[in-house]
PDB file of C-alpha atoms in Angstrom:
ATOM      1  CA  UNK M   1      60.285  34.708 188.037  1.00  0.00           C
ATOM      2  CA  UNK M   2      63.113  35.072 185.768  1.00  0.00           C
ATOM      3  CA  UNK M   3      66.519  33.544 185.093  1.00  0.00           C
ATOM      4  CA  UNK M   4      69.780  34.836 184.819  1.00  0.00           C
ATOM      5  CA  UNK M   5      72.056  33.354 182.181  1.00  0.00           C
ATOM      6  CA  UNK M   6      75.860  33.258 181.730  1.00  0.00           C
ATOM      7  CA  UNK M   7      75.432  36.602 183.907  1.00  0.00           C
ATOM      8  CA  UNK M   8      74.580  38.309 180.675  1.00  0.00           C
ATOM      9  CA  UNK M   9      71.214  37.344 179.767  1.00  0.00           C
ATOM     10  CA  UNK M  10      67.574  37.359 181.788  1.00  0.00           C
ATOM     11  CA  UNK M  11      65.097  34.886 180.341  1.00  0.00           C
ATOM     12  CA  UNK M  12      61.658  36.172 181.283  1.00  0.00           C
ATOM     13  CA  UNK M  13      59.373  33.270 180.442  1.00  0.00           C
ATOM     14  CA  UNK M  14      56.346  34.830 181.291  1.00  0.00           C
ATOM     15  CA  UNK M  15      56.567  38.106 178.632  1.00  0.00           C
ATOM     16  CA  UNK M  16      58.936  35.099 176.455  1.00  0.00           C
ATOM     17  CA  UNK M  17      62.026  37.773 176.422  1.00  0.00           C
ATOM     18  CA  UNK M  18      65.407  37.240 176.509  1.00  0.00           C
ATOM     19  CA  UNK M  19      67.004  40.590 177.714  1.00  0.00           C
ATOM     20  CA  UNK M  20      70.650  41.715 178.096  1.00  0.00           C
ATOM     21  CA  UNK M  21      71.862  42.585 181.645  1.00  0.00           C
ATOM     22  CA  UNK M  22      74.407  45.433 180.530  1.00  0.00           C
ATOM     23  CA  UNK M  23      72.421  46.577 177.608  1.00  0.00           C
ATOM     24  CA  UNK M  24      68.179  46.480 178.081  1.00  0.00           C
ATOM     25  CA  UNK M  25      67.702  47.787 174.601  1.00  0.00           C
ATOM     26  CA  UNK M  26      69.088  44.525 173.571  1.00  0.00           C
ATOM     27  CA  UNK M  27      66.107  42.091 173.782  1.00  0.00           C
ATOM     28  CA  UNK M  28      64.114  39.768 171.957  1.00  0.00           C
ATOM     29  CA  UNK M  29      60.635  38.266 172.158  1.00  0.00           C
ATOM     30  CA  UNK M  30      60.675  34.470 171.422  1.00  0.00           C
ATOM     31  CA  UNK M  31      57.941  32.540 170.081  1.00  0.00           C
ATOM     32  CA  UNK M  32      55.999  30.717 172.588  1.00  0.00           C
ATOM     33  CA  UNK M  33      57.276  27.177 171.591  1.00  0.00           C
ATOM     34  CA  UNK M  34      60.715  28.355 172.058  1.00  0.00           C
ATOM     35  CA  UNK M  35      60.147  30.281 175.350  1.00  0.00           C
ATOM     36  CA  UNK M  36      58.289  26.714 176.844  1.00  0.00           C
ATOM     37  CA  UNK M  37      61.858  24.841 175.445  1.00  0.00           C
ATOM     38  CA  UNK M  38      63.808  26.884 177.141  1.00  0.00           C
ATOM     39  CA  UNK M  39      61.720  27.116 180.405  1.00  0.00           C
ATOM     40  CA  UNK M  40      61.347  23.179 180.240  1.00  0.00           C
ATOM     41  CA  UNK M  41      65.582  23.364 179.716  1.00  0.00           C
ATOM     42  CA  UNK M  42      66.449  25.456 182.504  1.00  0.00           C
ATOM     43  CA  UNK M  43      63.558  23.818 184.786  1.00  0.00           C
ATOM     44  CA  UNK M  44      65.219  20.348 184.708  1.00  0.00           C
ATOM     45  CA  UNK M  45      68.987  21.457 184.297  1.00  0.00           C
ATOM     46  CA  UNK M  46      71.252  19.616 185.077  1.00  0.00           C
ATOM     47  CA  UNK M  47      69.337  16.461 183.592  1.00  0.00           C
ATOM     48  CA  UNK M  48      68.850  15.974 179.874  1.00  0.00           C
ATOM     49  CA  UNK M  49      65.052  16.518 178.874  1.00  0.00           C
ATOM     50  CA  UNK M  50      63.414  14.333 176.942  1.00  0.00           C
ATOM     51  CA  UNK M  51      61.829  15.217 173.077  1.00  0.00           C
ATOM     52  CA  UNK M  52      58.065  14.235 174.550  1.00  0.00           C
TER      53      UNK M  52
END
């Protein structure tokens, strides 16, 4: 599963990339405490997450 953000950007929590949609060469491997953040981010939008 993977998420598409702003329409430019694919989040691929599982590999912990963040890929362009127009432009594949431009990607990035996060570290795995940012790729859970994000996940637990987009999981619960639209409500706030908490810090625990």
């Amino acid at each position: 599963m993977y998420w598409i953000i702003n329409d430019n950007i694919e989040f691929w929590p599982e590999h912990r990339k963040l890929i362009s949609v127009h432009n594949a060469d431009l990607n990035v491997v996060l570290t795995t405490p940012a790729s859970r953040c994000l996940s637990l981010l987009l999981e619960a939008f639209p409500d706030v997450v908490a810090q625990q």
